Each structure stands twice: as structure tokens, then as C-alpha cells.
């Protein structure tokens, strides 16, 4: 195995900084009052997600973070196949971005209502796994003590691909 | 790097089976009505925890599972250095095993009250990381869709050792 397999760990809460330059690399200057040009756990996470080239399989209990929503919409708009598995109850909560993502044409399925879908993982391009304690909310990113583990080790990534497929097939497409 | 570095993923909910033989390997037969002799995600998790030889650093939001409590007490009784970082609010909830563990003489510290301690990771013998979405509760193990990732990859384990140390130092020992 080549030594350049990616393995990285990010801890939260993350410093709150401007994310504009991540979404618009051609941006010359931003006038907002947040710190600029600082690498944070959240900016690393966003960059990994925006690096997706073909497919993003997301299995997350709570999704209300608007930067992460913007990233997923950007992927969808450039032709990445996005699939989202989420919790039925949380999807209906105020602030959830699931409705926005669905309206944009992204495939969203909800877990069986009787079981709490507590995962927080993403598989990028069938190759990179992002997994940990972090829900895709603002509180998780900016306030909580959380972790995100990022790996390309096939023995860790493959089981999540298989589990995503299994959960996707048994989930409610409506 | 040698190829025999452990990498394993477990998914939950786990089948409910008898755990007696895991705690008492010399046990010849058990008369309880649960299934016996079946390997499950939970039995794998218990075996990994019981394999600890020198130190167990646990950072978990919720700890109410009595089998996991029994495993940690067994480690403590055989001289393993156990340290537990947990959430202050959850530790006070009915069913939490934190009081039991503390009374047994195990070092427990609580996260700063203002911040939600949402981690669910363990470092075993400074070598093996167990991390994922799974809280140490009965519901998480038996009902929820959850994951646990187990790895010895140093680039993944080392940051968690460092973060545990940092959180331990800043936590409330009382
Ligand atoms: Zn800005
Ligand atoms: Zn039995």
C-alpha cells in the first residue's frame, strides 16, 4: 500500500471564520467582519467536501448548517451524485436544510421512523470516509466538543459503503 | 508499516445475546434465555475493551450501559489505569453508571458545563482507537443505527491521545 493514503483528524468547536474564499477561490477580498485567511477544523472539513468529484453519500442525523448545505448544493450543481440519508423527525425541524436540498433536486431518504438514525458519516467518491461525533449543525461546529476522522484506509471505508447501500435500500424514498 | 495493523468497523443495533461467557471465559454453560455463542457487534466491542492491558482513556457523553460498566470495573480491578471524561449533565441522570464507577475508585472528570461534550471515543493502551456515533447506553447498542470504527493507524490514534490529554487537563476533577 502506498504511504500517501490520507488519514486526518479534526476537533471541534472550530473557530468562526469567513468561508467565502472556500466557496469562491477567485474572490479577491471580502468585506465581512469575520477573520479571513485562517485554516480551521471547519474550513478543512468544507474543503474535503468540496473536493468531491463524482459521488457524495451522506448519512447524518441532523443537517441544519447552512455552509454545509451550500457546499452540498454546489456539488449537486456541478453534477456530483449526492444521496442523503437522514432522520425523519429531525428533517421536519425548523432550521433543517433537508427541505432546501430536496427542493434543489437532491435525493433524500429518511430512516425508518421507529429507529433513531444516529450516524454522522460521509463517503466521498467511494474512496474517502468522514466519520465521527459531529452532526451537521451550527452548534456542533461552533460550540460542542466533537471529532471528525477522515480516512482513505480501504478496510475502514468499505464497510461504510456497504452499510450506506444497505440503509439506502431499506429507507423510505418519500 | 506492517500489514497487521487492526482496522475494523462495527454497526449497530446489535443483536441481544448473552455476554456472560465474555466476562467469564471459564464458564461452561449459562442457563439464561438469551442466545449464546453468537458473535455480535456488541460482543466484539466488549472483547476489544476487555483486551486492555494497561490504560483505558474514555471520553463519552452518555454512559449507562451496565455491560460496559461491568467491563470497565473488571479492567479497574485488574489494575488497568482507567480515566473517564464525561458530560456533567448526563452524569447526573438516572441510570448513568458514572456514580458507580467513581465509587469503585475510578478517576472521572466532567467537561466544562457550558460546552456540550459530544465525543464518543476510547483509547486503549495508547495504541487502539474506538470512535464513532455510539454512546455507551443500552438504546444506542440495541436500538439505534450507529457505528464504531476501531483502528490502530497511528495517524488516527495519536490526535485522539493528544486531545484526551488536553481535555483531561482542562476538566473539572470534582
Ligand atoms: Zn469574509
Ligand atoms: Zn446466558
Short mmCIF file of C-alpha atoms and ligand atoms in Angstrom, two decimals:
data_model
loop_
_atom_site.label_atom_id
_atom_site.label_comp_id
_atom_site.label_asym_id
_atom_site.label_seq_id
_atom_site.Cartn_x
_atom_site.Cartn_y
_atom_site.Cartn_z
CA UNK A 1 0.00 0.00 0.00
CA UNK A 2 1.28 3.45 -0.87
CA UNK A 3 2.16 5.66 2.08
CA UNK A 4 0.13 8.61 0.81
CA UNK A 5 -3.23 7.29 1.99
CA UNK A 6 -5.00 10.18 3.68
CA UNK A 7 -5.59 9.98 7.43
CA UNK A 8 -6.60 13.11 9.32
CA UNK A 9 -8.46 14.04 12.49
CA UNK A 10 -10.28 17.32 13.17
CA UNK A 11 -11.52 18.51 16.54
CA UNK A 12 -14.30 20.95 17.30
CA UNK A 13 -15.52 23.51 18.34
CA UNK A 14 -13.99 25.29 15.40
CA UNK A 15 -13.07 28.95 15.33
CA UNK A 16 -15.68 31.01 13.44
CA UNK A 17 -14.09 32.44 10.29
CA UNK A 18 -15.22 33.63 6.89
CA UNK A 19 -15.89 30.78 4.45
CA UNK A 20 -16.39 32.88 1.29
CA UNK A 21 -12.92 32.19 -0.13
CA UNK A 22 -13.54 28.44 0.16
CA UNK A 23 -16.66 28.69 -1.99
CA UNK A 24 -15.26 31.33 -4.35
CA UNK A 25 -11.50 30.78 -4.71
CA UNK A 26 -11.33 33.62 -7.28
CA UNK A 27 -12.55 36.07 -4.64
CA UNK A 28 -10.01 38.85 -4.13
CA UNK A 29 -11.24 40.39 -0.93
CA UNK A 30 -14.20 40.03 1.38
CA UNK A 31 -15.57 42.93 3.42
CA UNK A 32 -17.24 40.92 6.20
CA UNK A 33 -16.08 41.27 9.77
CA UNK A 34 -15.13 37.62 10.39
CA UNK A 35 -11.46 36.57 10.43
CA UNK A 36 -10.02 35.69 6.98
CA UNK A 37 -7.19 33.51 5.76
CA UNK A 38 -7.23 31.23 8.83
CA UNK A 39 -7.35 27.46 8.46
CA UNK A 40 -9.75 25.88 10.95
CA UNK A 41 -11.25 22.44 11.55
CA UNK A 42 -14.39 23.63 9.80
CA UNK A 43 -12.57 25.07 6.78
CA UNK A 44 -10.67 21.75 6.43
CA UNK A 45 -13.98 19.85 6.57
CA UNK A 46 -15.57 22.13 3.96
CA UNK A 47 -12.56 21.74 1.65
CA UNK A 48 -12.74 17.96 1.85
CA UNK A 49 -16.44 18.02 1.00
CA UNK A 50 -15.94 20.48 -1.88
CA UNK A 51 -13.17 18.22 -3.25
CA UNK A 52 -15.80 15.62 -4.22
CA UNK A 53 -15.67 14.84 -7.94
CA UNK A 54 -18.29 12.16 -8.60
CA UNK A 55 -20.37 10.99 -5.61
CA UNK A 56 -21.25 12.03 -2.08
CA UNK A 57 -23.14 9.61 0.18
CA UNK A 58 -24.14 11.36 3.38
CA UNK A 59 -25.74 9.65 6.37
CA UNK A 60 -26.41 12.20 9.05
CA UNK A 61 -28.91 12.54 11.89
CA UNK A 62 -29.15 16.37 11.89
CA UNK A 63 -28.43 18.74 8.98
CA UNK A 64 -29.04 22.43 9.67
CA UNK A 65 -25.63 24.00 8.95
CA UNK A 66 -26.04 26.48 6.07
CA UNK A 67 -22.37 26.45 4.98
CA UNK A 68 -22.51 22.66 4.67
CA UNK A 69 -25.82 22.97 2.83
CA UNK A 70 -24.24 25.47 0.42
CA UNK A 71 -21.35 23.04 -0.16
CA UNK A 72 -23.67 20.14 -0.93
CA UNK A 73 -25.76 22.32 -3.28
CA UNK A 74 -22.56 23.40 -5.09
CA UNK A 75 -21.62 19.74 -5.60
CA UNK A 76 -25.08 18.92 -6.89
CA UNK A 77 -24.97 21.88 -9.29
CA UNK A 78 -21.68 20.71 -10.78
CA UNK A 79 -23.04 17.21 -11.41
CA UNK A 80 -21.90 15.25 -8.36
CA UNK A 81 -24.37 12.47 -7.48
CA UNK A 82 -25.50 13.32 -3.94
CA UNK A 83 -27.52 10.93 -1.78
CA UNK A 84 -28.63 11.90 1.71
CA UNK A 85 -29.94 9.57 4.40
CA UNK A 86 -31.32 11.38 7.42
CA UNK A 87 -33.59 11.10 10.42
CA UNK A 88 -37.29 11.57 9.67
CA UNK A 89 -38.07 13.54 12.83
CA UNK A 90 -35.08 15.87 12.62
CA UNK A 91 -35.72 16.55 8.92
CA UNK A 92 -39.01 18.21 9.87
CA UNK A 93 -37.47 20.53 12.50
CA UNK A 94 -37.18 24.30 11.93
CA UNK A 95 -33.73 25.12 10.61
CA UNK A 96 -33.24 21.73 8.98
CA UNK A 97 -31.82 22.17 5.48
CA UNK A 98 -33.24 18.88 4.22
CA UNK A 99 -36.23 20.62 2.59
CA UNK A 100 -33.90 23.03 0.74
CA UNK A 101 -31.74 20.16 -0.51
CA UNK A 102 -34.76 18.16 -1.65
CA UNK A 103 -36.21 21.17 -3.49
CA UNK A 104 -32.91 21.54 -5.33
CA UNK A 105 -33.42 18.02 -6.70
CA UNK A 106 -31.12 16.09 -4.38
CA UNK A 107 -32.17 12.53 -3.45
CA UNK A 108 -33.03 12.41 0.23
CA UNK A 109 -34.30 9.37 2.10
CA UNK A 110 -35.37 9.10 5.71
CA UNK A 111 -34.59 6.26 8.08
CA UNK A 112 -37.35 4.03 9.37
CA UNK A 113 -39.27 6.14 11.87
CA UNK A 114 -39.10 3.62 14.70
CA UNK A 115 -35.30 3.59 14.79
CA UNK A 116 -33.08 6.51 15.68
CA UNK A 117 -30.66 7.11 12.78
CA UNK A 118 -27.66 8.31 14.79
CA UNK A 119 -24.87 8.04 12.19
CA UNK A 120 -22.77 11.02 11.13
CA UNK A 121 -20.71 9.80 8.19
CA UNK A 122 -19.99 10.71 4.58
CA UNK A 123 -18.36 8.67 1.83
CA UNK A 124 -16.76 10.79 -0.89
CA UNK A 125 -16.16 9.32 -4.35
CA UNK A 126 -16.37 5.80 -2.87
CA UNK A 127 -12.87 6.40 -1.52
CA UNK A 128 -12.77 8.83 1.41
CA UNK A 129 -14.63 8.38 4.70
CA UNK A 130 -15.53 11.24 7.04
CA UNK A 131 -16.92 9.93 10.34
CA UNK A 132 -17.22 10.99 13.96
CA UNK A 133 -19.45 12.63 16.53
CA UNK A 134 -20.24 15.78 14.54
CA UNK A 135 -23.77 16.44 13.37
CA UNK A 136 -24.12 18.91 10.50
CA UNK A 137 -25.42 21.70 12.70
CA UNK A 138 -24.04 25.11 13.69
CA UNK A 139 -23.95 24.16 17.39
CA UNK A 140 -21.89 21.05 16.71
CA UNK A 141 -19.37 23.01 14.63
CA UNK A 142 -19.09 26.16 16.73
CA UNK A 143 -19.90 25.10 20.30
CA UNK A 144 -19.55 21.40 21.09
CA UNK A 145 -16.54 19.23 21.74
CA UNK A 146 -16.66 16.98 18.70
CA UNK A 147 -14.40 14.96 16.44
CA UNK A 148 -14.23 14.09 12.76
CA UNK A 149 -11.99 11.31 11.50
CA UNK A 150 -11.05 11.37 7.80
CA UNK A 151 -9.52 8.31 6.19
CA UNK A 152 -8.87 6.56 2.90
CA UNK A 153 -7.92 3.22 4.53
CA UNK A 154 -9.97 0.74 2.46
CA UNK A 155 -10.66 -1.60 5.41
CA UNK A 156 -12.36 1.34 7.15
CA UNK A 157 -14.08 2.91 4.12
CA UNK A 158 -15.51 -0.26 2.52
CA UNK A 159 -17.81 -1.28 5.42
CA UNK A 160 -19.38 2.20 5.40
CA UNK A 161 -20.03 1.98 1.63
CA UNK A 162 -21.74 -1.35 2.17
CA UNK A 163 -23.75 -0.08 5.16
CA UNK A 164 -24.84 3.04 3.27
CA UNK A 165 -26.09 0.86 0.43
CA UNK A 166 -27.98 -1.39 2.85
CA UNK A 167 -29.62 1.53 4.70
CA UNK A 168 -30.43 3.34 1.44
CA UNK A 169 -32.25 0.29 0.08
CA UNK A 170 -34.35 -0.14 3.23
CA UNK A 171 -35.20 3.56 3.61
CA UNK A 172 -38.29 5.49 2.75
CA UNK A 173 -37.82 7.40 -0.55
CA UNK A 174 -40.81 9.67 0.08
CA UNK B 1 4.19 -0.26 8.09
CA UNK B 2 3.28 -3.88 8.84
CA UNK B 3 0.06 -5.11 7.28
CA UNK B 4 -1.33 -6.44 10.54
CA UNK B 5 -2.47 -3.07 11.89
CA UNK B 6 -6.02 -3.56 13.14
CA UNK B 7 -8.84 -1.81 11.28
CA UNK B 8 -12.41 -2.84 11.94
CA UNK B 9 -15.90 -1.33 11.71
CA UNK B 10 -18.94 -2.39 13.72
CA UNK B 11 -22.52 -1.38 13.02
CA UNK B 12 -25.44 -1.23 15.41
CA UNK B 13 -28.12 -2.01 16.53
CA UNK B 14 -26.58 -5.22 17.77
CA UNK B 15 -28.43 -8.46 18.36
CA UNK B 16 -29.12 -9.03 22.06
CA UNK B 17 -27.17 -12.07 23.23
CA UNK B 18 -25.75 -13.39 26.49
CA UNK B 19 -22.47 -11.72 27.49
CA UNK B 20 -21.58 -14.00 30.43
CA UNK B 21 -19.03 -16.05 28.51
CA UNK B 22 -17.18 -12.86 27.56
CA UNK B 23 -16.76 -11.88 31.20
CA UNK B 24 -16.18 -15.43 32.47
CA UNK B 25 -14.38 -17.40 29.74
CA UNK B 26 -14.16 -20.41 32.09
CA UNK B 27 -17.96 -20.58 32.22
CA UNK B 28 -19.19 -23.96 30.99
CA UNK B 29 -22.86 -23.30 30.49
CA UNK B 30 -25.26 -20.48 31.18
CA UNK B 31 -28.92 -21.09 31.92
CA UNK B 32 -30.28 -17.69 30.82
CA UNK B 33 -32.76 -17.47 27.95
CA UNK B 34 -30.70 -15.18 25.67
CA UNK B 35 -28.90 -16.60 22.61
CA UNK B 36 -25.39 -17.97 23.33
CA UNK B 37 -22.28 -18.50 21.24
CA UNK B 38 -23.16 -15.79 18.71
CA UNK B 39 -20.66 -13.10 17.76
CA UNK B 40 -22.31 -9.67 17.51
CA UNK B 41 -21.16 -6.07 17.12
CA UNK B 42 -21.60 -5.63 20.85
CA UNK B 43 -19.67 -8.78 21.79
CA UNK B 44 -16.81 -7.62 19.51
CA UNK B 45 -16.84 -4.21 21.21
CA UNK B 46 -16.81 -5.79 24.69
CA UNK B 47 -13.93 -8.09 23.73
CA UNK B 48 -11.85 -5.15 22.48
CA UNK B 49 -12.45 -3.26 25.73
CA UNK B 50 -11.68 -6.30 27.88
CA UNK B 51 -8.42 -6.79 25.93
CA UNK B 52 -6.98 -3.64 27.56
CA UNK B 53 -3.76 -4.39 29.40
CA UNK B 54 -2.51 -1.09 30.83
CA UNK B 55 -4.67 2.01 30.21
CA UNK B 56 -8.15 2.96 29.07
CA UNK B 57 -8.95 6.60 28.31
CA UNK B 58 -12.66 7.01 27.71
CA UNK B 59 -14.34 10.20 26.54
CA UNK B 60 -18.06 9.64 26.27
CA UNK B 61 -21.13 11.84 26.52
CA UNK B 62 -23.51 9.20 27.96
CA UNK B 63 -22.57 6.10 29.98
CA UNK B 64 -25.50 4.00 31.22
CA UNK B 65 -24.83 0.57 29.70
CA UNK B 66 -24.34 -1.93 32.53
CA UNK B 67 -22.35 -4.48 30.50
CA UNK B 68 -19.89 -1.77 29.50
CA UNK B 69 -19.80 -0.59 33.12
CA UNK B 70 -19.03 -4.16 34.24
CA UNK B 71 -16.22 -4.35 31.66
CA UNK B 72 -14.65 -1.10 32.87
CA UNK B 73 -14.91 -2.21 36.52
CA UNK B 74 -13.22 -5.51 35.60
CA UNK B 75 -10.34 -3.60 34.00
CA UNK B 76 -10.00 -1.35 37.03
CA UNK B 77 -9.99 -4.37 39.35
CA UNK B 78 -7.15 -5.99 37.44
CA UNK B 79 -5.02 -2.84 37.67
CA UNK B 80 -5.71 -1.09 34.35
CA UNK B 81 -5.47 2.71 34.71
CA UNK B 82 -8.92 3.95 33.71
CA UNK B 83 -9.72 7.62 33.11
CA UNK B 84 -13.22 8.75 32.16
CA UNK B 85 -14.22 12.12 30.75
CA UNK B 86 -17.94 12.65 30.56
CA UNK B 87 -20.70 15.21 30.33
CA UNK B 88 -21.62 16.86 33.63
CA UNK B 89 -25.37 16.94 32.97
CA UNK B 90 -25.65 13.39 31.68
CA UNK B 91 -23.56 12.03 34.59
CA UNK B 92 -26.32 13.14 36.98
CA UNK B 93 -29.14 11.40 35.08
CA UNK B 94 -30.88 8.30 36.46
CA UNK B 95 -29.30 5.18 35.01
CA UNK B 96 -25.92 6.80 34.46
CA UNK B 97 -23.17 4.46 35.66
CA UNK B 98 -20.74 7.30 36.38
CA UNK B 99 -21.55 7.28 40.11
CA UNK B 100 -20.90 3.52 40.30
CA UNK B 101 -17.57 3.87 38.52
CA UNK B 102 -16.50 6.76 40.74
CA UNK B 103 -17.42 4.85 43.90
CA UNK B 104 -15.24 1.97 42.70
CA UNK B 105 -12.29 4.39 42.72
CA UNK B 106 -12.08 5.19 39.00
CA UNK B 107 -10.95 8.70 38.04
CA UNK B 108 -13.85 10.54 36.42
CA UNK B 109 -13.78 14.13 35.23
CA UNK B 110 -16.62 16.17 33.78
CA UNK B 111 -16.42 18.54 30.84
CA UNK B 112 -16.91 22.26 31.36
CA UNK B 113 -20.61 22.70 31.97
CA UNK B 114 -21.11 25.39 29.33
CA UNK B 115 -19.90 23.15 26.49
CA UNK B 116 -21.60 20.01 25.29
CA UNK B 117 -19.08 17.14 25.47
CA UNK B 118 -20.29 15.14 22.47
CA UNK B 119 -17.34 12.78 21.90
CA UNK B 120 -17.69 9.00 21.98
CA UNK B 121 -14.14 7.67 21.82
CA UNK B 122 -11.80 5.38 23.75
CA UNK B 123 -8.06 4.95 23.51
CA UNK B 124 -6.83 1.55 24.68
CA UNK B 125 -3.22 1.09 25.81
CA UNK B 126 -2.25 4.27 23.91
CA UNK B 127 -2.48 2.18 20.75
CA UNK B 128 -6.04 1.35 19.74
CA UNK B 129 -8.78 3.89 18.99
CA UNK B 130 -12.50 3.13 19.20
CA UNK B 131 -14.57 6.03 17.81
CA UNK B 132 -17.95 6.63 16.24
CA UNK B 133 -21.53 7.64 16.87
CA UNK B 134 -22.23 5.14 19.68
CA UNK B 135 -22.90 6.41 23.18
CA UNK B 136 -22.40 3.87 25.96
CA UNK B 137 -26.12 3.36 26.53
CA UNK B 138 -28.45 0.40 26.08
CA UNK B 139 -30.56 2.25 23.49
CA UNK B 140 -27.52 3.05 21.35
CA UNK B 141 -26.37 -0.58 21.41
CA UNK B 142 -29.71 -2.34 21.00
CA UNK B 143 -31.96 0.09 19.11
CA UNK B 144 -30.19 2.83 17.15
CA UNK B 145 -28.39 2.82 13.85
CA UNK B 146 -24.84 3.52 14.99
CA UNK B 147 -21.24 2.89 14.01
CA UNK B 148 -17.97 2.19 15.78
CA UNK B 149 -14.66 2.42 13.98
CA UNK B 150 -11.69 0.60 15.52
CA UNK B 151 -8.19 1.37 14.34
CA UNK B 152 -4.50 1.16 15.24
CA UNK B 153 -3.39 3.55 12.46
CA UNK B 154 -1.02 5.90 14.36
CA UNK B 155 -2.01 8.97 12.34
CA UNK B 156 -5.60 8.44 13.52
CA UNK B 157 -4.87 7.34 17.10
CA UNK B 158 -2.26 9.96 18.05
CA UNK B 159 -4.51 13.06 17.66
CA UNK B 160 -7.10 11.45 19.97
CA UNK B 161 -4.42 10.76 22.61
CA UNK B 162 -3.36 14.40 22.43
CA UNK B 163 -6.96 15.68 22.57
CA UNK B 164 -7.81 13.43 25.52
CA UNK B 165 -4.82 14.81 27.40
CA UNK B 166 -5.85 18.39 26.59
CA UNK B 167 -9.47 17.87 27.66
CA UNK B 168 -8.45 15.95 30.79
CA UNK B 169 -6.20 18.82 31.91
CA UNK B 170 -8.92 21.44 31.45
CA UNK B 171 -11.70 19.40 33.07
CA UNK B 172 -13.24 19.55 36.47
CA UNK B 173 -11.81 16.80 38.73
CA UNK B 174 -14.60 17.13 41.30
ZN1 LIG C 1 -15.49 37.48 4.72
ZN1 LIG C 2 -26.59 -16.72 29.25
#
